Amino acid sequence: MTDRGILDTSAVVLLGRLHASDLPEEPVITAVTLAELSVGPLVATTRKERAARQGVLQQAEADFQPLPFDADAARAFGRVAASLRASGRKVQARSYDAMIAATAIATELPLYTVNPDDFTGIEGLDLHSIPHPGQPSRLT
């Protein structure tokens, strides 16, 4: 069985700097991550930043066929939103993250992120924390 897992947006942005041993054997992304990456170049404040963000977007588009945010993910989003509210977090502030988590739950795939705090309070999510570049890799 292949170790398949979803990379969240933070992992995609830092992908070239992450240790392969911290990633799933078969990484995938969601359409929501692609949407989030699409915003980046449009809100960049400098040409250099815009070019860098456009490069990340184009690389993600070339490397991945994103998982859709479909009816199953929409139903899972309801559970994610309820979990976030129950933990005292605002769903609106975490809308992209909540939709990415819902897709992971709906597809029964683990979610890999450099920012695990973004997913605190989401029940039923198989979350894998990736060390930020420059930090030592975890062994488990």
Tab-separated table of C-alpha atoms in Angstrom:
chain	number	residue	atom	x	y	z
A	1	MET	CA	0.000	0.000	0.000
A	2	THR	CA	1.297	3.421	-0.928
A	3	ASP	CA	1.745	6.039	1.763
A	4	ARG	CA	-0.545	8.699	0.307
A	5	GLY	CA	-1.179	11.976	2.092
A	6	ILE	CA	-2.421	15.506	1.541
A	7	LEU	CA	-0.025	18.435	1.773
A	8	ASP	CA	-1.577	21.625	3.090
A	9	THR	CA	-0.676	25.002	1.628
A	10	SER	CA	2.201	25.625	4.054
A	11	ALA	CA	3.825	22.357	2.993
A	12	VAL	CA	3.390	23.132	-0.708
A	13	VAL	CA	4.950	26.586	-0.317
A	14	LEU	CA	7.973	25.101	1.476
A	15	LEU	CA	8.064	21.817	-0.458
A	16	GLY	CA	11.511	22.285	-2.002
A	17	ARG	CA	13.000	22.895	1.448
A	18	LEU	CA	11.329	20.016	3.325
A	19	HIS	CA	12.942	16.658	4.106
A	20	ALA	CA	11.536	13.862	1.948
A	21	SER	CA	11.467	11.587	4.994
A	22	ASP	CA	8.852	13.889	6.582
A	23	LEU	CA	6.518	13.647	3.579
A	24	PRO	CA	4.172	10.945	2.340
A	25	GLU	CA	5.471	8.714	-0.431
A	26	GLU	CA	2.636	9.942	-2.660
A	27	PRO	CA	1.835	13.578	-1.827
A	28	VAL	CA	-1.380	15.102	-3.135
A	29	ILE	CA	-3.007	18.512	-2.707
A	30	THR	CA	-6.568	19.754	-2.623
A	31	ALA	CA	-8.337	22.156	-4.954
A	32	VAL	CA	-8.625	24.442	-1.925
A	33	THR	CA	-4.831	24.640	-1.659
A	34	LEU	CA	-4.681	25.514	-5.339
A	35	ALA	CA	-7.279	28.238	-4.725
A	36	GLU	CA	-5.296	29.580	-1.770
A	37	LEU	CA	-2.089	29.591	-3.822
A	38	SER	CA	-3.928	31.423	-6.629
A	39	VAL	CA	-4.593	34.354	-4.298
A	40	GLY	CA	-0.908	34.812	-3.473
A	41	PRO	CA	0.348	36.503	-6.658
A	42	LEU	CA	-2.708	38.760	-6.768
A	43	VAL	CA	-2.116	40.193	-3.296
A	44	ALA	CA	1.686	40.391	-3.429
A	45	THR	CA	3.034	43.872	-2.766
A	46	THR	CA	6.287	43.651	-4.723
A	47	ARG	CA	7.262	42.251	-8.109
A	48	LYS	CA	9.737	39.876	-6.483
A	49	GLU	CA	7.105	38.531	-4.096
A	50	ARG	CA	4.558	38.250	-6.935
A	51	ALA	CA	7.033	36.303	-9.076
A	52	ALA	CA	7.904	33.945	-6.232
A	53	ARG	CA	4.249	33.268	-5.439
A	54	GLN	CA	3.435	32.801	-9.129
A	55	GLY	CA	6.283	30.289	-9.330
A	56	VAL	CA	4.890	28.274	-6.415
A	57	LEU	CA	1.421	28.306	-7.986
A	58	GLN	CA	2.689	27.209	-11.386
A	59	GLN	CA	4.837	24.455	-9.872
A	60	ALA	CA	1.868	23.135	-7.875
A	61	GLU	CA	-0.298	23.185	-11.001
A	62	ALA	CA	2.376	21.254	-12.914
A	63	ASP	CA	3.119	18.717	-10.170
A	64	PHE	CA	-0.314	17.869	-8.785
A	65	GLN	CA	-3.799	16.896	-9.898
A	66	PRO	CA	-5.745	18.370	-6.959
A	67	LEU	CA	-8.401	16.462	-5.052
A	68	PRO	CA	-11.752	18.211	-5.455
A	69	PHE	CA	-13.781	19.828	-2.707
A	70	ASP	CA	-16.809	17.654	-3.479
A	71	ALA	CA	-20.081	16.717	-1.779
A	72	ASP	CA	-18.306	14.360	0.663
A	73	ALA	CA	-15.876	17.124	1.605
A	74	ALA	CA	-18.765	19.567	1.998
A	75	ARG	CA	-20.445	17.206	4.462
A	76	ALA	CA	-17.158	16.698	6.325
A	77	PHE	CA	-16.772	20.490	6.455
A	78	GLY	CA	-19.871	20.640	8.643
A	79	ARG	CA	-18.185	18.336	11.167
A	80	VAL	CA	-14.937	20.315	10.950
A	81	ALA	CA	-16.745	23.617	11.518
A	82	ALA	CA	-18.611	22.161	14.491
A	83	SER	CA	-15.321	20.860	15.963
A	84	LEU	CA	-13.686	24.259	15.562
A	85	ARG	CA	-16.616	26.048	17.188
A	86	ALA	CA	-16.667	23.549	20.052
A	87	SER	CA	-12.980	24.246	20.671
A	88	GLY	CA	-13.628	27.998	20.716
A	89	ARG	CA	-12.055	28.754	17.335
A	90	LYS	CA	-13.650	30.846	14.614
A	91	VAL	CA	-14.346	28.891	11.441
A	92	GLN	CA	-14.172	32.017	9.260
A	93	ALA	CA	-10.595	32.723	10.336
A	94	ARG	CA	-9.586	29.199	9.317
A	95	SER	CA	-11.826	28.709	6.283
A	96	TYR	CA	-9.151	27.465	3.855
A	97	ASP	CA	-7.655	25.217	6.524
A	98	ALA	CA	-11.088	23.892	7.493
A	99	MET	CA	-11.869	23.034	3.861
A	100	ILE	CA	-8.487	21.330	3.392
A	101	ALA	CA	-9.075	19.349	6.608
A	102	ALA	CA	-12.574	18.419	5.434
A	103	THR	CA	-11.143	17.076	2.177
A	104	ALA	CA	-8.599	15.024	4.144
A	105	ILE	CA	-11.322	13.607	6.379
A	106	ALA	CA	-13.644	12.872	3.437
A	107	THR	CA	-10.895	11.060	1.513
A	108	GLU	CA	-9.597	9.332	4.663
A	109	LEU	CA	-6.079	10.603	3.997
A	110	PRO	CA	-3.619	12.039	6.499
A	111	LEU	CA	-2.872	15.753	6.314
A	112	TYR	CA	0.744	16.953	6.396
A	113	THR	CA	1.459	20.508	7.515
A	114	VAL	CA	4.251	22.782	8.679
A	115	ASN	CA	1.657	24.689	10.753
A	116	PRO	CA	-0.141	22.112	12.926
A	117	ASP	CA	-1.636	24.836	15.142
A	118	ASP	CA	-3.807	25.842	12.161
A	119	PHE	CA	-5.678	22.552	12.601
A	120	THR	CA	-6.060	22.475	16.387
A	121	GLY	CA	-9.502	21.360	17.524
A	122	ILE	CA	-10.505	19.424	14.400
A	123	GLU	CA	-11.822	16.024	15.407
A	124	GLY	CA	-11.211	13.016	13.193
A	125	LEU	CA	-8.252	14.558	11.355
A	126	ASP	CA	-5.122	12.414	10.939
A	127	LEU	CA	-2.614	15.254	11.247
A	128	HIS	CA	1.120	14.916	10.613
A	129	SER	CA	3.381	17.771	11.650
A	130	ILE	CA	6.327	18.510	9.353
A	131	PRO	CA	9.294	20.307	10.911
A	132	HIS	CA	9.867	23.761	9.482
A	133	PRO	CA	13.002	23.862	7.294
A	134	GLY	CA	16.081	24.255	9.422
A	135	GLN	CA	14.642	22.255	12.305
A	136	PRO	CA	15.719	18.630	12.768
A	137	SER	CA	13.452	15.939	11.288
A	138	ARG	CA	11.361	13.846	13.623
A	139	LEU	CA	11.904	10.116	13.626
A	140	THR	CA	8.258	9.084	13.990
